[in-house]
Coordinates of C-alpha atoms in Angstrom, one line a residue:
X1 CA 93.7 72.6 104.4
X2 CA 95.5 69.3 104.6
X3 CA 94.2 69.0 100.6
X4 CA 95.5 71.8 99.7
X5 CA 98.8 71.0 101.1
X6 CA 99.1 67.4 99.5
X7 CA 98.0 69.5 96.2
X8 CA 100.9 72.0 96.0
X9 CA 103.3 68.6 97.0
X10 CA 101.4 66.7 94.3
X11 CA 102.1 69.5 91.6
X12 CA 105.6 70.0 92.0
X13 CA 106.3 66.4 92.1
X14 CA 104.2 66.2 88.9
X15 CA 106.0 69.0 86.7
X16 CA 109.6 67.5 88.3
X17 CA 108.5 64.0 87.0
X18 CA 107.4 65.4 83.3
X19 CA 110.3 67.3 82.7
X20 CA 113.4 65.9 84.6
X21 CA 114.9 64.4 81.0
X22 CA 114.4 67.7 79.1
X23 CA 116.3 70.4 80.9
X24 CA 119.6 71.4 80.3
X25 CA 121.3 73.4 82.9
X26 CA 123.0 75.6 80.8
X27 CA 122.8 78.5 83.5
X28 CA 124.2 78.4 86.9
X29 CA 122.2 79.2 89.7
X30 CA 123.4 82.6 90.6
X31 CA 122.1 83.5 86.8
X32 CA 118.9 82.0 87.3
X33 CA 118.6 83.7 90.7
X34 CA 119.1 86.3 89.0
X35 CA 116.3 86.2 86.1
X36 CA 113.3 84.5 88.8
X37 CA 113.9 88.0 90.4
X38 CA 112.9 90.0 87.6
X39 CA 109.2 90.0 86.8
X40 CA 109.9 90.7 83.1
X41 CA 112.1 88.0 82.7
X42 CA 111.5 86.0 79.2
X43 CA 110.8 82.9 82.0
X44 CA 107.9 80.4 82.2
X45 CA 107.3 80.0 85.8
X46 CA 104.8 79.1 88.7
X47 CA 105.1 79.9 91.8
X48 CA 103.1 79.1 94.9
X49 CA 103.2 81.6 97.5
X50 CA 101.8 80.6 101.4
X51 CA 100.9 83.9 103.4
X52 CA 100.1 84.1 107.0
X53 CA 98.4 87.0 108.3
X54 CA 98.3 87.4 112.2
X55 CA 97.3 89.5 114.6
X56 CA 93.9 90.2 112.3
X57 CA 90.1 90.9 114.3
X58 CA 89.2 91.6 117.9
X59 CA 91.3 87.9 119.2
X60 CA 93.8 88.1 117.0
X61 CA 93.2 85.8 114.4
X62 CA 95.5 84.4 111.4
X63 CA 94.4 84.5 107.9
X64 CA 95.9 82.0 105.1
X65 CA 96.2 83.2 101.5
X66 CA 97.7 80.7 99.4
X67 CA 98.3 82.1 95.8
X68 CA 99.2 80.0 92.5
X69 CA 100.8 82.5 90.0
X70 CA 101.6 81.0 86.9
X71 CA 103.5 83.9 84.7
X72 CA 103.4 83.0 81.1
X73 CA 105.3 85.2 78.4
X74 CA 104.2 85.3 74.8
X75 CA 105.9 86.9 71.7
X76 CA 109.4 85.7 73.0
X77 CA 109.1 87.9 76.1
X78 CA 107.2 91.2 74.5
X79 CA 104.5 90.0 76.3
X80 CA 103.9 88.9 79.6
X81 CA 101.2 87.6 81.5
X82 CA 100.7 86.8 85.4
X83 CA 97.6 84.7 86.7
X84 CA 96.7 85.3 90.3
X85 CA 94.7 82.3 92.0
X86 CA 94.1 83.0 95.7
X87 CA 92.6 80.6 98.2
X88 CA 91.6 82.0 101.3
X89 CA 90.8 81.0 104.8
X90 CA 89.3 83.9 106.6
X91 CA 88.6 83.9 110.0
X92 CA 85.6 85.7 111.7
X93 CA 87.5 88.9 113.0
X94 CA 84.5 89.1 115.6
X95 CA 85.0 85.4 117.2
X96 CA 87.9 83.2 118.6
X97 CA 86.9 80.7 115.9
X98 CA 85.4 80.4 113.0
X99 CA 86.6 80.8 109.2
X100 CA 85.3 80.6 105.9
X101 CA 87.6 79.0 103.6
X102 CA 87.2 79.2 99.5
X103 CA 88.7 80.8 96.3
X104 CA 88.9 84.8 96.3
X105 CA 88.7 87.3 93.1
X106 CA 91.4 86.1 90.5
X107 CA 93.6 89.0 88.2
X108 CA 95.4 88.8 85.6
X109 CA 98.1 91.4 84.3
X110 CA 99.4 91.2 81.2
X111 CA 102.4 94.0 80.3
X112 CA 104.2 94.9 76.8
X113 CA 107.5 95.1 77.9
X114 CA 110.1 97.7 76.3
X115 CA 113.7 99.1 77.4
X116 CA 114.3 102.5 78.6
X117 CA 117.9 103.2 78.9
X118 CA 119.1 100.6 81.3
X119 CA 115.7 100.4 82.5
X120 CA 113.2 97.2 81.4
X121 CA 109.5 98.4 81.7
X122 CA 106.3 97.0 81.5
X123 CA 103.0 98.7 80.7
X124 CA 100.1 96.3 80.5
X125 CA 96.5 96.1 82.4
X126 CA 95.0 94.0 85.4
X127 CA 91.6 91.8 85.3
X128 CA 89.8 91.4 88.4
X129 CA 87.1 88.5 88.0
X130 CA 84.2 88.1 89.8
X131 CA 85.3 84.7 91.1
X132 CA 85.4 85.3 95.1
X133 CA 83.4 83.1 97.5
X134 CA 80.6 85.5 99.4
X135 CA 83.0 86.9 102.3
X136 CA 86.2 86.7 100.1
X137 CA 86.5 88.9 97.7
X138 CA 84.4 92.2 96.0
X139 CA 82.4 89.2 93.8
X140 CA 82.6 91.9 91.0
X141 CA 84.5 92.9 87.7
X142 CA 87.5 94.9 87.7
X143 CA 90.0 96.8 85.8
X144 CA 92.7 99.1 85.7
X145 CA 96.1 100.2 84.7
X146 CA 99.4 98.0 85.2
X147 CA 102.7 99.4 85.2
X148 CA 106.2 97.9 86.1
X149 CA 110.0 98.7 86.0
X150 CA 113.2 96.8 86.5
X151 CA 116.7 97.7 86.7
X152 CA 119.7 95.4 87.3
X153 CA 122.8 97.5 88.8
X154 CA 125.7 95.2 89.9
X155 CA 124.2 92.7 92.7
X156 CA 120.6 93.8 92.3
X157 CA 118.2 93.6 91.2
X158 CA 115.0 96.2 91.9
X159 CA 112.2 97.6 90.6
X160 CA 108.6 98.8 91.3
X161 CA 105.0 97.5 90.7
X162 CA 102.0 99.6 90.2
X163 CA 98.7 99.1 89.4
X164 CA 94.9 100.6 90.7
X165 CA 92.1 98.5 90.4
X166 CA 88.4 99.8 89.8
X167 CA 84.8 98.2 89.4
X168 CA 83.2 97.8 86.4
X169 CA 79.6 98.0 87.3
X170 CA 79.9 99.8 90.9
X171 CA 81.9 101.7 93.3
X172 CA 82.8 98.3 95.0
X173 CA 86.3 98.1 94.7
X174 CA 89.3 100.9 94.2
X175 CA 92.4 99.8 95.3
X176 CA 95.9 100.7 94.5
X177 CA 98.7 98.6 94.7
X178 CA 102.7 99.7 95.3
X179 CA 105.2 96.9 95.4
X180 CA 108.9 98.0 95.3
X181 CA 111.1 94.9 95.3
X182 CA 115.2 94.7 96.5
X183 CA 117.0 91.9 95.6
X184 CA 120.8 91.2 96.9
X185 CA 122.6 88.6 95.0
X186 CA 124.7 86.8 97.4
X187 CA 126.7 83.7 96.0
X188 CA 125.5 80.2 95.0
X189 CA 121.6 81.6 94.0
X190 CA 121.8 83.0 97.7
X191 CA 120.0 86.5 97.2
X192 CA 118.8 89.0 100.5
X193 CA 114.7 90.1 99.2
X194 CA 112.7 93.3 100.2
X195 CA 109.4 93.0 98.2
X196 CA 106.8 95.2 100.6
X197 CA 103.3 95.3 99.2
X198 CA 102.2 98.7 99.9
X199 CA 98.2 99.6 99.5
X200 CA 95.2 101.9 99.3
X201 CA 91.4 101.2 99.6
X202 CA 90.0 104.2 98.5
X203 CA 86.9 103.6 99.4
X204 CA 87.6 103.4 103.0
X205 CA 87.9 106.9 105.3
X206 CA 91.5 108.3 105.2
X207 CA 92.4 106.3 109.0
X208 CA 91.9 103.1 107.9
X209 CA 92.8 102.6 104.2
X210 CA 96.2 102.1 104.0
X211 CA 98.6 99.0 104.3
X212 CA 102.4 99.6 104.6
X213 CA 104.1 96.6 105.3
X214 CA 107.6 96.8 106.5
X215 CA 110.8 93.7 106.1
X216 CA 112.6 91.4 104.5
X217 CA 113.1 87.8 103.8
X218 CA 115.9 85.1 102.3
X219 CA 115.8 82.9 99.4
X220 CA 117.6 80.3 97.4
X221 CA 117.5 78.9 93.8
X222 CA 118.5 75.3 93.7
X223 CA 118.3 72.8 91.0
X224 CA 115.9 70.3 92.1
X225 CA 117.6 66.2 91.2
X226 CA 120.5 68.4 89.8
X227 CA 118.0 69.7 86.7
X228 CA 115.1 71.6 88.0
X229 CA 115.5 74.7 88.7
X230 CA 113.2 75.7 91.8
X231 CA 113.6 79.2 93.7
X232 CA 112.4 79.5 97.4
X233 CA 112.0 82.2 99.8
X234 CA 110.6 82.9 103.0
X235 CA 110.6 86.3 104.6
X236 CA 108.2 88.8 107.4
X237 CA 106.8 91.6 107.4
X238 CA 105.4 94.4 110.2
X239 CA 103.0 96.6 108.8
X240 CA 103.4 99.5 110.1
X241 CA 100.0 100.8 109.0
X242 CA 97.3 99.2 108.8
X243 CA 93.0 99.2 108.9
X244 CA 92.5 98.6 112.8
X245 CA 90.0 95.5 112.7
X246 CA 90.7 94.4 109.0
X247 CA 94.5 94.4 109.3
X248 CA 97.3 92.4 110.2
X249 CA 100.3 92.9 112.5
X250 CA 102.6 90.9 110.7
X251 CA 102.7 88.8 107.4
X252 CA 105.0 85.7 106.9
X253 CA 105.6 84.6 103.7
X254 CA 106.6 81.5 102.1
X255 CA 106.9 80.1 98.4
X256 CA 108.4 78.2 96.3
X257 CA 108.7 79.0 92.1
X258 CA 109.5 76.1 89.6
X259 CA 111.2 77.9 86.9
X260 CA 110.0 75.5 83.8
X261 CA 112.4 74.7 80.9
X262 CA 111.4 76.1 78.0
X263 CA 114.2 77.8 75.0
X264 CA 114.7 80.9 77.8
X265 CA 116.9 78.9 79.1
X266 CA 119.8 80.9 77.9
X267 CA 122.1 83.3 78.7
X268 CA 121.1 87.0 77.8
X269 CA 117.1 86.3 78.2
X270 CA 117.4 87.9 81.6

């Protein structure tokens, strides 16, 4: 765990290092704020989200999920593509110790983004490769239906993500996701987040598939040596409902995004 620690350290120092001369900070930090919160944003980024999961298993255990999601847009922002790496340690929900530790299923989404009124949507699908460790992850293809939507009224910015997931070859996995998202712009790149990700195992019987997660959190963009810009956040969650052994009582988040400069970098490619 220490590794992967030093890693995420190692890779922001590396993509501060390479491109410290190169950006201009034509946007202040309340824009960029701003864009980072909107998932169809014409924005290179990566973030690097750390999840705890606690009160999981018969002793309640904690479970780490650390996810590298670098979102690339193509086509000068008709296109846009999210990659999700997560690497897992689970603990045995049976013992007081014990974990298995390893890379879990990776997706990728990929949306055609369009207006609608003062509405920016994205319609797109989700990948789900067979890339899990035994123990992390359904180990099979998947695929299914994306669909996003962002509006930006005065200080907010908010939206919703959708998207269910089935198995190519099986019945193994059919899960749906629902993530609506509530960001308050405060001043300086000071913004108040809601971002609950809300889902559905269908496979499971009706008293134990659903996660509803329940919170909020705080975050901050901040140019990192005065030039990089880098959004953080940390918030919690309770979820309100959850699977009884599977589940966990709360979730603490925290991530950090390095907002790369490309040509986005102006005003009106929010």
């Amino acid at each position: 765990m220490k590794k992967l620690h030093w890693l995420q350290a190692g890779l922001i120092f590396l993509i501060s290092f390479t491109f410290q001369q190169s950006i201009q900070a034509q946007l202040s930090e309340e824009e960029l704020a701003r864009i980072a919160q909107n998932p169809l944003a014409n924005l290179m980024s990566i973030p690097i989200q750390n999840n705890f999961n606690t009160g999981m298993g018969l002793s309640d255990r904690t479970q780490y999920i650390m996810n590298f999601q670098p979102v690339i847009p193509f086509a000068e922002g008709k296109v846009i593509t999210r990659l999700i790496v997560p690497f897992v340690s689970q603990p045995d929900l049976f013992r007081e110790n014990g974990a298995t530790t390893g890379f879990s299923d990776i997706n990728l989404t990929a949306f055609y983004t369009t207006s609608l009124g003062e509405a920016k949507i994205g319609i797109g699908s989700i990948i789900n490769f067979p890339t899990a460790k035994e123990g992390l992850g359904a180990q099979e293809w998947g695929l299914g239906p994306s669909l996003v939507a962002v509006i930006k009224p005065g200080n907010f910015v908010m939206g919703a993500l959708v998207n269910n997931v089935w198995s190519v070859e099986s019945d193994a996995i059919n899960q749906l996701l629902i993530q609506c998202f509530v960001n308050y712009n405060l001043p300086s790149g000071t913004y108040l987040t809601t971002a609950p990700a809300i889902t559905a195992n269908w496979n499971a019987r009706p008293n134990n598939r659903w996660t509803i997660p329940l919170g909020m959190g705080l975050g901050k963009v901040f140019k990192l040596g005065g030039k990089l810009p880098v959004n953080v956040q940390g918030g919690a969650y309770y979820n309100v409902e959850r699977p009884a052994l599977t589940g966990a009582e709360w979730s603490f988040k925290f991530g950090a995004t390095l907002l790369l400069p490309t040509a986005l970098f102006k005003k009106g490619n929010s």
